[in-house]
Coordinates of C-alpha atoms and ligand atoms in Angstrom, one line a residue:
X10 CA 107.0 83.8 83.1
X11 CA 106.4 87.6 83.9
X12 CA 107.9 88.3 80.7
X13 CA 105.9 90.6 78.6
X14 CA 103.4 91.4 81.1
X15 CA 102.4 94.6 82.2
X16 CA 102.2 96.3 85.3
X17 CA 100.8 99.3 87.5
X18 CA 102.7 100.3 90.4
X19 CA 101.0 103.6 92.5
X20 CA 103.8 105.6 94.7
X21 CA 107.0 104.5 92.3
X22 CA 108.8 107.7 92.5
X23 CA 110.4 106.5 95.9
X24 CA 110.6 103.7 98.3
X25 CA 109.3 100.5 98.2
X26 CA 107.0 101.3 95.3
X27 CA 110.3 102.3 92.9
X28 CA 111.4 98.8 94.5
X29 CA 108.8 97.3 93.0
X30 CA 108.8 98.5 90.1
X31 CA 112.5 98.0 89.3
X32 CA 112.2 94.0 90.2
X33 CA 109.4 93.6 88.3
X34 CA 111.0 95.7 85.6
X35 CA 114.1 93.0 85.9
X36 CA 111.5 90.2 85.4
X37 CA 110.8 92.1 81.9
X38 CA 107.7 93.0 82.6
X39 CA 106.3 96.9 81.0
X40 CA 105.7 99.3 83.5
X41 CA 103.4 102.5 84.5
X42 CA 105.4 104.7 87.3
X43 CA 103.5 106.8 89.5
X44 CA 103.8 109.5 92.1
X45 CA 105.2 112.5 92.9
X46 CA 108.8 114.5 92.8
X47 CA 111.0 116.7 90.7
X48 CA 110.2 116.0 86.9
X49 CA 113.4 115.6 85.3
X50 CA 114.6 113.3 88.7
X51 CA 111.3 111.0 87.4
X52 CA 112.1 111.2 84.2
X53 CA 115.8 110.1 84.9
X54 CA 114.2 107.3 86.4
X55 CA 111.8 106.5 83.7
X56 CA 114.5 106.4 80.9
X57 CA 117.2 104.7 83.0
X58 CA 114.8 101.6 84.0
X59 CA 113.7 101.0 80.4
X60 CA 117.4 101.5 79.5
X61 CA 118.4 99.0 81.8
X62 CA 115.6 95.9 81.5
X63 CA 114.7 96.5 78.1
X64 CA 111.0 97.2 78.8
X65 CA 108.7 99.9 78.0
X66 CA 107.9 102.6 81.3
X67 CA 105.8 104.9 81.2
X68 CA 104.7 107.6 83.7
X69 CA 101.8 109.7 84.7
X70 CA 101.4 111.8 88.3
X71 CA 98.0 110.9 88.9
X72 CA 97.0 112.2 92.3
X73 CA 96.1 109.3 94.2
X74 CA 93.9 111.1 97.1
X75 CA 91.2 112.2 94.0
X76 CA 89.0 109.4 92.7
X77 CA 88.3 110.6 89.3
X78 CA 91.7 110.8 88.5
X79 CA 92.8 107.5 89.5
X80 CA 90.0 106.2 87.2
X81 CA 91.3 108.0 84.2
X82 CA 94.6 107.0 85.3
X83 CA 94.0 103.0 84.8
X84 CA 92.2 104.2 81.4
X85 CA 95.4 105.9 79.8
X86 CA 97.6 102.9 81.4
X87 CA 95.8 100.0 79.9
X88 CA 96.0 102.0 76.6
X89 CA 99.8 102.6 77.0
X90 CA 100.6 99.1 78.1
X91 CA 98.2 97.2 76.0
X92 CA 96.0 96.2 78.9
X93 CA 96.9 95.7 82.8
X94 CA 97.9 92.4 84.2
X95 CA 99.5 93.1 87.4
X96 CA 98.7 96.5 90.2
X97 CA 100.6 97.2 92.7
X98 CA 98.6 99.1 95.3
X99 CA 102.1 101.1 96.8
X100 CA 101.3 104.9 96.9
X101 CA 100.9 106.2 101.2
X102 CA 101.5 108.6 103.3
X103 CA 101.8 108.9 107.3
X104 CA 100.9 111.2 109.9
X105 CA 101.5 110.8 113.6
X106 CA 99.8 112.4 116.3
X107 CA 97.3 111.7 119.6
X108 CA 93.9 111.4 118.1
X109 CA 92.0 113.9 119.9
X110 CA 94.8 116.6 118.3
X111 CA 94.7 114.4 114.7
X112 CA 94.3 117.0 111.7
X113 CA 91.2 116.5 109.9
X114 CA 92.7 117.0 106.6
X115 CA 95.5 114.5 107.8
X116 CA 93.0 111.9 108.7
X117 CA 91.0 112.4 105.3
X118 CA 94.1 112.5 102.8
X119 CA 95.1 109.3 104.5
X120 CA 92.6 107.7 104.3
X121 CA 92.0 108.6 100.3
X122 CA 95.8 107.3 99.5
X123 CA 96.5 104.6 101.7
X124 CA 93.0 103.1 101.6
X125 CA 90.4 104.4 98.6
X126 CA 92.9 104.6 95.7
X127 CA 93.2 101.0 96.1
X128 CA 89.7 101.2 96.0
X129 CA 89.4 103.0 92.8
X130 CA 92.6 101.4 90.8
X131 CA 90.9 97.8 91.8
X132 CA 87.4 99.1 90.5
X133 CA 88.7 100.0 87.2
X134 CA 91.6 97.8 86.3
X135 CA 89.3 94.4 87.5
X136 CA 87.4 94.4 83.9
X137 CA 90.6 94.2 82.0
X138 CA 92.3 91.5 84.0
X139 CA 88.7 89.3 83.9
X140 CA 88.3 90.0 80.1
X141 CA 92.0 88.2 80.0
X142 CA 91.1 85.6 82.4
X143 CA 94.6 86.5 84.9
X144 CA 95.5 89.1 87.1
X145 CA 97.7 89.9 90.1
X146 CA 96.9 92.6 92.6
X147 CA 99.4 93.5 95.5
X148 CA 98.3 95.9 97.8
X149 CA 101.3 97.0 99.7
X150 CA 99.5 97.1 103.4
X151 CA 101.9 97.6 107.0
X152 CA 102.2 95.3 109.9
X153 CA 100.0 98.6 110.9
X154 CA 97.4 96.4 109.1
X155 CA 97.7 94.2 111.5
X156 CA 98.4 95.3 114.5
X157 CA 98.2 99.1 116.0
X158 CA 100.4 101.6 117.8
X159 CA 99.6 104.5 119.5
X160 CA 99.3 108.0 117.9
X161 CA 99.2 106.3 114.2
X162 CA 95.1 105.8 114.2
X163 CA 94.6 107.1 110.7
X164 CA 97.2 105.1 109.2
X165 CA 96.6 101.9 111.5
X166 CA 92.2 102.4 110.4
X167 CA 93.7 102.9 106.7
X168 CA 96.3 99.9 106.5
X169 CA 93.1 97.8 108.6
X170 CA 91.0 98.6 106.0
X171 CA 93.2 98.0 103.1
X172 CA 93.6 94.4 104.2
X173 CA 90.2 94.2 104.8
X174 CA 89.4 95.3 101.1
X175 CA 92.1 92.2 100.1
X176 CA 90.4 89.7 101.5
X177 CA 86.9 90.5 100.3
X178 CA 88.0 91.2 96.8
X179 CA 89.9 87.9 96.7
X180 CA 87.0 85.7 97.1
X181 CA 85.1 87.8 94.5
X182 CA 87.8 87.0 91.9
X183 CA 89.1 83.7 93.2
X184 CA 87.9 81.3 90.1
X185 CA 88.9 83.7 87.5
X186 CA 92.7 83.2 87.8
X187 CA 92.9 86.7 89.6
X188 CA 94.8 86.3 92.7
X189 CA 94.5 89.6 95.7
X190 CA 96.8 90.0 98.7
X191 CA 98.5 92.2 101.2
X192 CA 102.0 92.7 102.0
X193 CA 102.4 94.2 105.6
X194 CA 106.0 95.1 106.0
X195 CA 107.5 96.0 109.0
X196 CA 110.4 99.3 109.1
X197 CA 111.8 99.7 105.8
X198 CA 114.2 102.5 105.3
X199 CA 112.1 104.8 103.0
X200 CA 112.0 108.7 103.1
X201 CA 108.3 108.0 105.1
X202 CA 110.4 106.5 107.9
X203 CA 113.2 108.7 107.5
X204 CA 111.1 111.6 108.2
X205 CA 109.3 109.8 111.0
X206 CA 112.9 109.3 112.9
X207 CA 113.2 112.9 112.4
X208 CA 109.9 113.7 114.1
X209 CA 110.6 111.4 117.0
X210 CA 114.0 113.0 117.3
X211 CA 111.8 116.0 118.1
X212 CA 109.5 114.5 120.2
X213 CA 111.9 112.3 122.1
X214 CA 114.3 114.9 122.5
X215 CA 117.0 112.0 121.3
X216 CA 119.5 111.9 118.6
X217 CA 118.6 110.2 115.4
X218 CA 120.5 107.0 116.3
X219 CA 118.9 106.7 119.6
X220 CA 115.5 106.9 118.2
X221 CA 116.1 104.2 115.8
X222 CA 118.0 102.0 118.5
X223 CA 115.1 102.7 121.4
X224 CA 111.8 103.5 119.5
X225 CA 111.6 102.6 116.0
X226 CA 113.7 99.0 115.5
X227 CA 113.0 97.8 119.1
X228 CA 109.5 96.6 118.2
X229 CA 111.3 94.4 115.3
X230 CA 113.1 91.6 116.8
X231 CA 115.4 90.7 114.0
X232 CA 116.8 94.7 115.6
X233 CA 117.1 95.6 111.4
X234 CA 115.1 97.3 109.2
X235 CA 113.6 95.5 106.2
X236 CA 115.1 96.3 103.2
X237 CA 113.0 97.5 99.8
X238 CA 114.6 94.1 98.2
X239 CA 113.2 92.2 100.5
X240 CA 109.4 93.5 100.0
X241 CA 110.0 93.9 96.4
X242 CA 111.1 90.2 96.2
X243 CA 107.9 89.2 98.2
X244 CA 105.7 91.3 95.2
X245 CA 107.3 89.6 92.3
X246 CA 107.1 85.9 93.9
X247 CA 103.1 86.8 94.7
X248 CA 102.9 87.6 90.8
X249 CA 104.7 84.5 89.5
X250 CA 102.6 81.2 88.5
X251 CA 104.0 79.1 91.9
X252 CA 102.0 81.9 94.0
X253 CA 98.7 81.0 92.0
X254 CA 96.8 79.6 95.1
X255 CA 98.3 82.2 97.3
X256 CA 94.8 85.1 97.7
X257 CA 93.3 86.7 100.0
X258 CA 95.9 86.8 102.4
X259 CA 98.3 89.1 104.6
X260 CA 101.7 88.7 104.2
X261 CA 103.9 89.9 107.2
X262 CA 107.3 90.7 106.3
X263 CA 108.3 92.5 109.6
X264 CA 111.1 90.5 111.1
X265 CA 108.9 88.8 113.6
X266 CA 107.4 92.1 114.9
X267 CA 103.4 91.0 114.4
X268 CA 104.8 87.4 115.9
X269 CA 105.2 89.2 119.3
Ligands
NAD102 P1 107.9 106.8 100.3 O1 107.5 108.1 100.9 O2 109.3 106.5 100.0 O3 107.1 106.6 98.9 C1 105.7 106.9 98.8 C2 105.4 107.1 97.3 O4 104.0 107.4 97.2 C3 106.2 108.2 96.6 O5 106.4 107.8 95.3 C4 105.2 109.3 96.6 O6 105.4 110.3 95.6 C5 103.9 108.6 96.4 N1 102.7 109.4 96.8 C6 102.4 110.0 98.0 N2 101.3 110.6 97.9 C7 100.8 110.4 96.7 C8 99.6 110.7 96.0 N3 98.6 111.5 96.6 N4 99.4 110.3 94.7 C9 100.3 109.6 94.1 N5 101.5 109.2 94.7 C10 101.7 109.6 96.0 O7 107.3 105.7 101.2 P2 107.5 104.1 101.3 O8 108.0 103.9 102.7 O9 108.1 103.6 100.1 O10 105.9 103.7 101.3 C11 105.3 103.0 100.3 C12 104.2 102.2 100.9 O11 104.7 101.2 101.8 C13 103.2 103.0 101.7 O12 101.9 102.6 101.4 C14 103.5 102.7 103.1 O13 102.4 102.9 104.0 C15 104.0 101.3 103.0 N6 104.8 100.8 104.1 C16 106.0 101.4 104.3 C17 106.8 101.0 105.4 C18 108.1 101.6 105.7 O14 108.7 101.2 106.8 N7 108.7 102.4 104.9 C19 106.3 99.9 106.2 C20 105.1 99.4 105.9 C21 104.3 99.8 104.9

């Protein structure tokens, strides 16, 4: 059903967002890759998921904390892909720290990656998908959408807002066969969560396996981290036709943390 299609995916060096990108890539659907790394590492990636699904991928770095850019970013990939049908919202960052220490530049750059480039790609993809009558956007939120925890209050007011922005561009599009939602994942063992381990390793003064026994999987009662299928699964099914009616909404995927 995805076959043909096109899709968007911000943040697909790494993580979830390559996740993404590879499922939906297995689904046939033409992809642009975005983010940031070591150029011949993305390029290894670009060629080897065409290679392997047969689709066409593409790949520009746009920076995802600068507006502008992101705008002429959806310009060059609805002329490379023939038109957008699908965006995943992925690229983020973290920062942890007590607020009244927080970085201003922290609080800003999170702010413009995990919140406003969703923002912007939405603005300027949202033409193209009504001129064609369908669209799906994911916007790849946290369970810190949904709940908080302490010393995360840029990324908790970002991933708030995010699924804040789902909701209210959901009913906007909801009778033109444009569907909007969130996908709030609990731990998922990315290189963001691999560095935080590392910083609570610091700040614990605990070994690595220690922190993610005691601090990071003890707020997720399965006691497991989610895995990048798992989400990645979650984004294509939201895409398909039988997730039509499903807008608007947050979708934990957290292991029963947010059910606490
Ligand atoms: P990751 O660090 O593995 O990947 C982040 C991606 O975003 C990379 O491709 C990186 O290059 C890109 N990126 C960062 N800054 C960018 C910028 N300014 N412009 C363009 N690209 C940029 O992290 P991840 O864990 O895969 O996170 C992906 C998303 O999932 C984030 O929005 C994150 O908040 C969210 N999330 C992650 C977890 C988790 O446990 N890993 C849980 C819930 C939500």
């Amino acid at each position: 059903m995805l076959k043909g299609k096109s899709a968007v995916v911000t943040g697909s060096t790494s993580g979830i967002g390559l996740g993404i990108a590879r499922a939906l890539a297995k689904e046939g659907v033409n992809l642009m890759l975005n983010g940031f790394g070591d150029a011949a590492e993305i390029e290894k990636l670009r060629a080897g998921i065409a290679a392997e699904f047969g689709v066409k991928v593409v790949y520009d770095g746009a920076d995802m904390s600068k507006g502008e850019a992101i705008a002429a970013f959806i310009k060059k990939s609805e002329q490379e892909l023939g038109g957008i049908d699908i965006l995943v919202n992925n690229a983020g960052i973290q920062f942890v720290s007590p607020v009244d220490e927080f970085p201003d530049a922290k609080w800003e750059a999170i702010q413009s990656i995990n919140l406003s480039s969703s923002f912007h790609c939405i603005k300027t993809a949202l033409p193209g998908m009504k001129n064609k009558g369908w669209g799906r956007i994911v916007n790849i939120a946290s369970a810190h959408g949904l709940i908080a925890s302490p010393f995360k209050s840029a990324y908790v007011a970002a991933k708030h807002g995010q699924v804040g922005l789902t909701k209210s561009v959901a009913l906007e599009v909801a009778e033109a066969g444009i569907t909007v939602n969130a996908i709030c994942p609990g731990y998922v063992r990315t290189p963001l969560v691999e560095n935080q381990i590392d910083d609570q390793a610091k700040a614990h003064n605990m070994p690595r396996d220690k922190v993610i026994r005691e601090v990071i999987l003890a707020v997720q009662p399965t006691r497991r981290f989610v895995e990048i299928e798992e989400v990645a699964a979650l984004a294509v099914y939201l895409c398909g036709d039988a997730a039509k009616s499903i807008t608007g909404t947050a979708i934990a995927i957290d292991g029963g943390w947010t059910a606490r």
